[in-house]
Amino acid sequence: MILNCFFFASSLAYPNSSRQLCDSCRGRAEVSRLIFAAASQKYEDIRYEIDEWPSHKAEMPLGQMPVLEFNGTKLPQSKSIARFLAKQFQLAGRDNFEQAKVDAVGDTIEDLLIKLTPVFYEQDESKKEELRKKYFDEELPKHLQNLDVLLKDFGNGGPFFVGNHLTWADLFFYDLFETILVMNENCLENYPRLK
Ligand SMILES: N[C@@H](CCC(=O)N[C@@H](CS)C(=O)NCC(=O)O)C(=O)O
């Protein structure tokens, strides 16, 4: 099976952080790349730079990326792509209810990502810092508290969010926190289970 992913490359730099991220933000396709890697599956990974994007936008069903091409059809929406791949490769939960628990974790992670995006897109440096501080002081703790509850309830005391085995929810959390920890390396200190 050959699958193509499309993805935006953009820069992410936090000069005050001691953590380093790769020189381009991995974006919304990264969780799918991690699923492919965890399942040892081959796929084609096509990435566009910002200046290449206008000539490809019309090729995408919703004019957005990422898009997965499977058997000649293009599937948009990063979480739908991730769920599809996870189901293909048995990383979505072992029964219907486990899948719902994995989805609940994935949706809770998405909640904290949605609130973070204004920080990424703010161009004014002082406003960006203000938003960043507010996010880490007020917003993120609520979401981490929610994730901690789900980890406790669904994870059977083990290291995975659901059912003592790896699912795409773990990969989604790992992917996002690689970025978030660059922005604030202490943000998981009060959540030892999540850390
Ligand atoms: N809900 C969508 C959001 C996709 C999205 O916003 N993609 C952005 C890049 S992160 C995009 O393609 N922007 C370019 C454009 O809209 O022209 C998903 O999760 O895939």
PDB file of C-alpha atoms and ligand atoms in Angstrom:
ATOM      1  CA  MET A   1       0.000   0.000   0.000  1.00  0.00           C
ATOM      2  CA  ILE A   2       1.396   3.413  -0.980  1.00  0.00           C
ATOM      3  CA  LEU A   3      -0.020   6.484   0.764  1.00  0.00           C
ATOM      4  CA  ASN A   4       0.816  10.121   0.211  1.00  0.00           C
ATOM      5  CA  CYS A   5       0.732  12.812   2.881  1.00  0.00           C
ATOM      6  CA  PHE A   6       0.766  16.518   2.165  1.00  0.00           C
ATOM      7  CA  PHE A   7       1.934  18.963   4.723  1.00  0.00           C
ATOM      8  CA  PHE A   8       2.824  22.594   5.296  1.00  0.00           C
ATOM      9  CA  ALA A   9       6.337  23.390   6.460  1.00  0.00           C
ATOM     10  CA  SER A  10       6.618  26.460   8.642  1.00  0.00           C
ATOM     11  CA  SER A  11       9.220  27.660  11.101  1.00  0.00           C
ATOM     12  CA  LEU A  12       8.887  27.490  14.866  1.00  0.00           C
ATOM     13  CA  ALA A  13      11.496  29.154  17.031  1.00  0.00           C
ATOM     14  CA  TYR A  14      11.532  29.759  20.758  1.00  0.00           C
ATOM     15  CA  PRO A  15      14.952  31.295  21.443  1.00  0.00           C
ATOM     16  CA  ASN A  16      14.524  31.280  25.251  1.00  0.00           C
ATOM     17  CA  SER A  17      13.876  27.569  25.390  1.00  0.00           C
ATOM     18  CA  SER A  18      16.627  25.077  26.106  1.00  0.00           C
ATOM     19  CA  ARG A  19      14.709  22.488  24.099  1.00  0.00           C
ATOM     20  CA  GLN A  20      15.236  22.169  20.387  1.00  0.00           C
ATOM     21  CA  LEU A  21      12.688  21.195  17.779  1.00  0.00           C
ATOM     22  CA  CYS A  22      13.501  20.338  14.190  1.00  0.00           C
ATOM     23  CA  ASP A  23      13.806  23.460  12.057  1.00  0.00           C
ATOM     24  CA  SER A  24      10.339  23.107  10.612  1.00  0.00           C
ATOM     25  CA  CYS A  25       7.101  22.627  12.488  1.00  0.00           C
ATOM     26  CA  ARG A  26       5.860  19.120  11.757  1.00  0.00           C
ATOM     27  CA  GLY A  27       2.263  20.201  11.482  1.00  0.00           C
ATOM     28  CA  ARG A  28      -1.031  18.338  11.428  1.00  0.00           C
ATOM     29  CA  ALA A  29       0.239  15.380   9.396  1.00  0.00           C
ATOM     30  CA  GLU A  30       2.839  14.368  11.977  1.00  0.00           C
ATOM     31  CA  VAL A  31       0.532  12.123  13.993  1.00  0.00           C
ATOM     32  CA  SER A  32      -0.121  10.133  10.794  1.00  0.00           C
ATOM     33  CA  ARG A  33       3.617   9.864  10.123  1.00  0.00           C
ATOM     34  CA  LEU A  34       4.040   8.511  13.659  1.00  0.00           C
ATOM     35  CA  ILE A  35       1.264   5.968  13.020  1.00  0.00           C
ATOM     36  CA  PHE A  36       3.002   4.809   9.830  1.00  0.00           C
ATOM     37  CA  ALA A  37       6.288   4.549  11.749  1.00  0.00           C
ATOM     38  CA  ALA A  38       4.754   2.679  14.696  1.00  0.00           C
ATOM     39  CA  ALA A  39       3.173   0.203  12.262  1.00  0.00           C
ATOM     40  CA  SER A  40       6.384  -0.072  10.173  1.00  0.00           C
ATOM     41  CA  GLN A  41       4.472   0.886   7.031  1.00  0.00           C
ATOM     42  CA  LYS A  42       5.907   2.527   3.939  1.00  0.00           C
ATOM     43  CA  TYR A  43       4.277   5.621   2.494  1.00  0.00           C
ATOM     44  CA  GLU A  44       5.116   8.588   0.334  1.00  0.00           C
ATOM     45  CA  ASP A  45       5.549  11.848   2.276  1.00  0.00           C
ATOM     46  CA  ILE A  46       5.115  14.922   0.075  1.00  0.00           C
ATOM     47  CA  ARG A  47       5.682  18.299   1.775  1.00  0.00           C
ATOM     48  CA  TYR A  48       5.201  21.752   0.288  1.00  0.00           C
ATOM     49  CA  GLU A  49       6.885  24.971   1.309  1.00  0.00           C
ATOM     50  CA  ILE A  50       4.648  28.014   1.797  1.00  0.00           C
ATOM     51  CA  ASP A  51       5.589  29.509  -1.587  1.00  0.00           C
ATOM     52  CA  GLU A  52       4.710  26.259  -3.403  1.00  0.00           C
ATOM     53  CA  TRP A  53       1.298  26.037  -1.790  1.00  0.00           C
ATOM     54  CA  PRO A  54      -0.797  28.386  -4.004  1.00  0.00           C
ATOM     55  CA  SER A  55      -0.216  26.194  -7.052  1.00  0.00           C
ATOM     56  CA  HIS A  56      -1.368  23.067  -5.154  1.00  0.00           C
ATOM     57  CA  LYS A  57      -4.286  24.419  -3.118  1.00  0.00           C
ATOM     58  CA  ALA A  58      -6.862  23.668  -5.841  1.00  0.00           C
ATOM     59  CA  GLU A  59      -5.696  20.026  -5.961  1.00  0.00           C
ATOM     60  CA  MET A  60      -6.920  19.460  -2.389  1.00  0.00           C
ATOM     61  CA  PRO A  61     -10.588  18.599  -1.736  1.00  0.00           C
ATOM     62  CA  LEU A  62     -11.033  21.327   0.913  1.00  0.00           C
ATOM     63  CA  GLY A  63      -8.158  23.558  -0.234  1.00  0.00           C
ATOM     64  CA  GLN A  64      -6.272  22.535   2.911  1.00  0.00           C
ATOM     65  CA  MET A  65      -3.636  20.100   4.050  1.00  0.00           C
ATOM     66  CA  PRO A  66      -2.918  17.487   5.222  1.00  0.00           C
ATOM     67  CA  VAL A  67      -4.518  15.143   2.694  1.00  0.00           C
ATOM     68  CA  LEU A  68      -4.079  11.408   2.467  1.00  0.00           C
ATOM     69  CA  GLU A  69      -4.260   9.752  -0.928  1.00  0.00           C
ATOM     70  CA  PHE A  70      -5.571   6.224  -0.724  1.00  0.00           C
ATOM     71  CA  ASN A  71      -6.492   4.093  -3.719  1.00  0.00           C
ATOM     72  CA  GLY A  72      -6.712   7.219  -5.885  1.00  0.00           C
ATOM     73  CA  THR A  73      -8.996   9.175  -3.544  1.00  0.00           C
ATOM     74  CA  LYS A  74      -7.915  12.177  -1.478  1.00  0.00           C
ATOM     75  CA  LEU A  75      -9.036  12.234   2.155  1.00  0.00           C
ATOM     76  CA  PRO A  76      -8.800  15.571   4.031  1.00  0.00           C
ATOM     77  CA  GLN A  77      -8.892  16.351   7.794  1.00  0.00           C
ATOM     78  CA  SER A  78      -5.908  15.316   9.885  1.00  0.00           C
ATOM     79  CA  LYS A  79      -7.877  13.526  12.608  1.00  0.00           C
ATOM     80  CA  SER A  80      -9.956  11.547  10.085  1.00  0.00           C
ATOM     81  CA  ILE A  81      -6.726  10.526   8.362  1.00  0.00           C
ATOM     82  CA  ALA A  82      -5.161   9.508  11.682  1.00  0.00           C
ATOM     83  CA  ARG A  83      -8.239   7.519  12.739  1.00  0.00           C
ATOM     84  CA  PHE A  84      -8.384   5.744   9.370  1.00  0.00           C
ATOM     85  CA  LEU A  85      -4.687   4.805   9.482  1.00  0.00           C
ATOM     86  CA  ALA A  86      -4.925   3.751  13.117  1.00  0.00           C
ATOM     87  CA  LYS A  87      -7.808   1.429  12.238  1.00  0.00           C
ATOM     88  CA  GLN A  88      -5.878   0.030   9.270  1.00  0.00           C
ATOM     89  CA  PHE A  89      -2.871  -0.730  11.469  1.00  0.00           C
ATOM     90  CA  GLN A  90      -4.624  -1.778  14.737  1.00  0.00           C
ATOM     91  CA  LEU A  91      -3.678   1.347  16.672  1.00  0.00           C
ATOM     92  CA  ALA A  92      -7.222   2.614  17.204  1.00  0.00           C
ATOM     93  CA  GLY A  93      -8.365   0.477  20.168  1.00  0.00           C
ATOM     94  CA  ARG A  94      -9.241  -3.208  20.254  1.00  0.00           C
ATOM     95  CA  ASP A  95     -13.035  -2.989  20.345  1.00  0.00           C
ATOM     96  CA  ASN A  96     -15.715  -0.423  19.682  1.00  0.00           C
ATOM     97  CA  PHE A  97     -15.719   0.990  23.201  1.00  0.00           C
ATOM     98  CA  GLU A  98     -11.909   1.135  23.388  1.00  0.00           C
ATOM     99  CA  GLN A  99     -12.018   3.081  20.120  1.00  0.00           C
ATOM    100  CA  ALA A 100     -14.456   5.527  21.724  1.00  0.00           C
ATOM    101  CA  LYS A 101     -12.089   5.991  24.675  1.00  0.00           C
ATOM    102  CA  VAL A 102      -9.173   6.599  22.292  1.00  0.00           C
ATOM    103  CA  ASP A 103     -11.328   9.135  20.416  1.00  0.00           C
ATOM    104  CA  ALA A 104     -12.216  10.854  23.713  1.00  0.00           C
ATOM    105  CA  VAL A 105      -8.504  11.265  24.463  1.00  0.00           C
ATOM    106  CA  GLY A 106      -7.838  12.464  20.890  1.00  0.00           C
ATOM    107  CA  ASP A 107     -10.667  15.011  21.096  1.00  0.00           C
ATOM    108  CA  THR A 108      -9.407  16.264  24.466  1.00  0.00           C
ATOM    109  CA  ILE A 109      -5.934  16.758  22.987  1.00  0.00           C
ATOM    110  CA  GLU A 110      -7.515  18.573  20.022  1.00  0.00           C
ATOM    111  CA  ASP A 111      -9.266  20.921  22.502  1.00  0.00           C
ATOM    112  CA  LEU A 112      -5.937  22.097  23.869  1.00  0.00           C
ATOM    113  CA  LEU A 113      -4.466  22.411  20.386  1.00  0.00           C
ATOM    114  CA  ILE A 114      -7.339  24.622  19.174  1.00  0.00           C
ATOM    115  CA  LYS A 115      -6.746  27.042  22.047  1.00  0.00           C
ATOM    116  CA  LEU A 116      -3.023  27.129  21.259  1.00  0.00           C
ATOM    117  CA  THR A 117      -3.299  28.082  17.584  1.00  0.00           C
ATOM    118  CA  PRO A 118      -3.858  31.851  18.172  1.00  0.00           C
ATOM    119  CA  VAL A 119      -0.448  31.877  19.912  1.00  0.00           C
ATOM    120  CA  PHE A 120       1.175  30.446  16.767  1.00  0.00           C
ATOM    121  CA  TYR A 121      -0.531  32.846  14.392  1.00  0.00           C
ATOM    122  CA  GLU A 122      -0.048  36.101  16.356  1.00  0.00           C
ATOM    123  CA  GLN A 123       2.502  38.239  14.501  1.00  0.00           C
ATOM    124  CA  ASP A 124       3.025  40.979  17.083  1.00  0.00           C
ATOM    125  CA  GLU A 125       5.786  39.732  19.427  1.00  0.00           C
ATOM    126  CA  SER A 126       4.534  41.371  22.623  1.00  0.00           C
ATOM    127  CA  LYS A 127       0.928  40.214  22.022  1.00  0.00           C
ATOM    128  CA  LYS A 128       2.254  36.753  21.217  1.00  0.00           C
ATOM    129  CA  GLU A 129       4.097  36.615  24.546  1.00  0.00           C
ATOM    130  CA  GLU A 130       0.967  37.818  26.372  1.00  0.00           C
ATOM    131  CA  LEU A 131      -1.137  35.095  24.687  1.00  0.00           C
ATOM    132  CA  ARG A 132       1.522  32.485  25.372  1.00  0.00           C
ATOM    133  CA  LYS A 133       1.635  33.359  29.083  1.00  0.00           C
ATOM    134  CA  LYS A 134      -2.159  33.339  29.401  1.00  0.00           C
ATOM    135  CA  TYR A 135      -2.314  29.978  27.625  1.00  0.00           C
ATOM    136  CA  PHE A 136       0.219  28.327  29.927  1.00  0.00           C
ATOM    137  CA  ASP A 137      -1.052  29.980  33.132  1.00  0.00           C
ATOM    138  CA  GLU A 138      -4.793  29.628  32.614  1.00  0.00           C
ATOM    139  CA  GLU A 139      -5.788  27.477  29.649  1.00  0.00           C
ATOM    140  CA  LEU A 140      -3.434  24.511  29.449  1.00  0.00           C
ATOM    141  CA  PRO A 141      -3.807  23.379  33.115  1.00  0.00           C
ATOM    142  CA  LYS A 142      -7.563  22.782  32.568  1.00  0.00           C
ATOM    143  CA  HIS A 143      -6.840  20.512  29.600  1.00  0.00           C
ATOM    144  CA  LEU A 144      -3.982  18.703  31.351  1.00  0.00           C
ATOM    145  CA  GLN A 145      -6.290  18.057  34.280  1.00  0.00           C
ATOM    146  CA  ASN A 146      -8.824  16.527  31.850  1.00  0.00           C
ATOM    147  CA  LEU A 147      -6.191  14.352  30.198  1.00  0.00           C
ATOM    148  CA  ASP A 148      -4.926  13.212  33.591  1.00  0.00           C
ATOM    149  CA  VAL A 149      -8.465  12.081  34.493  1.00  0.00           C
ATOM    150  CA  LEU A 150      -8.766  10.110  31.226  1.00  0.00           C
ATOM    151  CA  LEU A 151      -5.327   8.538  31.654  1.00  0.00           C
ATOM    152  CA  LYS A 152      -6.310   7.443  35.163  1.00  0.00           C
ATOM    153  CA  ASP A 153      -9.745   6.152  34.134  1.00  0.00           C
ATOM    154  CA  PHE A 154      -8.837   4.409  30.863  1.00  0.00           C
ATOM    155  CA  GLY A 155      -5.145   3.556  31.259  1.00  0.00           C
ATOM    156  CA  ASN A 156      -5.401   0.818  33.936  1.00  0.00           C
ATOM    157  CA  GLY A 157      -2.451   2.393  35.760  1.00  0.00           C
ATOM    158  CA  GLY A 158      -0.152   1.725  32.798  1.00  0.00           C
ATOM    159  CA  PRO A 159       1.857   4.082  30.598  1.00  0.00           C
ATOM    160  CA  PHE A 160      -0.678   4.304  27.744  1.00  0.00           C
ATOM    161  CA  PHE A 161      -3.862   6.345  27.631  1.00  0.00           C
ATOM    162  CA  VAL A 162      -6.101   3.353  26.874  1.00  0.00           C
ATOM    163  CA  GLY A 163      -5.900  -0.327  27.706  1.00  0.00           C
ATOM    164  CA  ASN A 164      -2.199  -0.938  28.344  1.00  0.00           C
ATOM    165  CA  HIS A 165      -1.169  -0.747  24.706  1.00  0.00           C
ATOM    166  CA  LEU A 166      -0.091   1.902  22.228  1.00  0.00           C
ATOM    167  CA  THR A 167      -2.830   3.748  20.316  1.00  0.00           C
ATOM    168  CA  TRP A 168      -2.815   6.806  18.095  1.00  0.00           C
ATOM    169  CA  ALA A 169      -3.941   8.912  21.105  1.00  0.00           C
ATOM    170  CA  ASP A 170      -0.527   8.313  22.696  1.00  0.00           C
ATOM    171  CA  LEU A 171       1.182   9.321  19.456  1.00  0.00           C
ATOM    172  CA  PHE A 172      -0.972  12.459  19.163  1.00  0.00           C
ATOM    173  CA  PHE A 173      -0.067  13.480  22.723  1.00  0.00           C
ATOM    174  CA  TYR A 174       3.627  12.773  22.129  1.00  0.00           C
ATOM    175  CA  ASP A 175       3.643  14.753  18.873  1.00  0.00           C
ATOM    176  CA  LEU A 176       1.924  17.803  20.312  1.00  0.00           C
ATOM    177  CA  PHE A 177       3.950  17.895  23.510  1.00  0.00           C
ATOM    178  CA  GLU A 178       7.216  17.764  21.601  1.00  0.00           C
ATOM    179  CA  THR A 179       6.159  21.220  20.392  1.00  0.00           C
ATOM    180  CA  ILE A 180       4.481  22.458  23.583  1.00  0.00           C
ATOM    181  CA  LEU A 181       7.482  21.552  25.744  1.00  0.00           C
ATOM    182  CA  VAL A 182       9.654  23.701  23.489  1.00  0.00           C
ATOM    183  CA  MET A 183       7.400  26.634  24.354  1.00  0.00           C
ATOM    184  CA  ASN A 184       7.326  25.859  28.088  1.00  0.00           C
ATOM    185  CA  GLU A 185       9.510  23.047  29.308  1.00  0.00           C
ATOM    186  CA  ASN A 186       7.940  22.924  32.790  1.00  0.00           C
ATOM    187  CA  CYS A 187       4.310  22.637  31.794  1.00  0.00           C
ATOM    188  CA  LEU A 188       3.983  18.938  32.725  1.00  0.00           C
ATOM    189  CA  GLU A 189       5.680  19.247  36.131  1.00  0.00           C
ATOM    190  CA  ASN A 190       2.388  19.053  38.054  1.00  0.00           C
ATOM    191  CA  TYR A 191       1.220  16.026  36.050  1.00  0.00           C
ATOM    192  CA  PRO A 192       3.724  13.232  36.701  1.00  0.00           C
ATOM    193  CA  ARG A 193       1.563  10.572  34.997  1.00  0.00           C
ATOM    194  CA  LEU A 194       1.327  12.612  31.798  1.00  0.00           C
ATOM    195  CA  LYS A 195       5.013  13.517  31.985  1.00  0.00           C
TER     196      LYS A 195
HETATM  197  N1  LIG B   1      -9.312  20.691  10.413  1.00  0.00           N
HETATM  198  C1  LIG B   1      -8.259  20.601   9.436  1.00  0.00           C
HETATM  199  C2  LIG B   1      -7.495  21.903   9.395  1.00  0.00           C
HETATM  200  C3  LIG B   1      -6.542  21.918   8.221  1.00  0.00           C
HETATM  201  C4  LIG B   1      -5.793  23.225   8.120  1.00  0.00           C
HETATM  202  O1  LIG B   1      -6.183  24.244   8.736  1.00  0.00           O
HETATM  203  N2  LIG B   1      -4.735  23.213   7.334  1.00  0.00           N
HETATM  204  C5  LIG B   1      -3.944  24.384   7.134  1.00  0.00           C
HETATM  205  C6  LIG B   1      -2.501  24.085   7.465  1.00  0.00           C
HETATM  206  S1  LIG B   1      -2.309  23.653   9.160  1.00  0.00           S
HETATM  207  C7  LIG B   1      -4.012  24.752   5.661  1.00  0.00           C
HETATM  208  O2  LIG B   1      -4.056  23.903   4.804  1.00  0.00           O
HETATM  209  N3  LIG B   1      -3.962  26.057   5.387  1.00  0.00           N
HETATM  210  C8  LIG B   1      -3.793  26.540   4.047  1.00  0.00           C
HETATM  211  C9  LIG B   1      -4.993  27.185   3.468  1.00  0.00           C
HETATM  212  O3  LIG B   1      -6.074  27.144   4.114  1.00  0.00           O
HETATM  213  O4  LIG B   1      -4.833  27.736   2.372  1.00  0.00           O
HETATM  214  C10 LIG B   1      -7.324  19.424   9.755  1.00  0.00           C
HETATM  215  O5  LIG B   1      -7.212  19.066  10.942  1.00  0.00           O
HETATM  216  O6  LIG B   1      -6.740  18.861   8.822  1.00  0.00           O
END
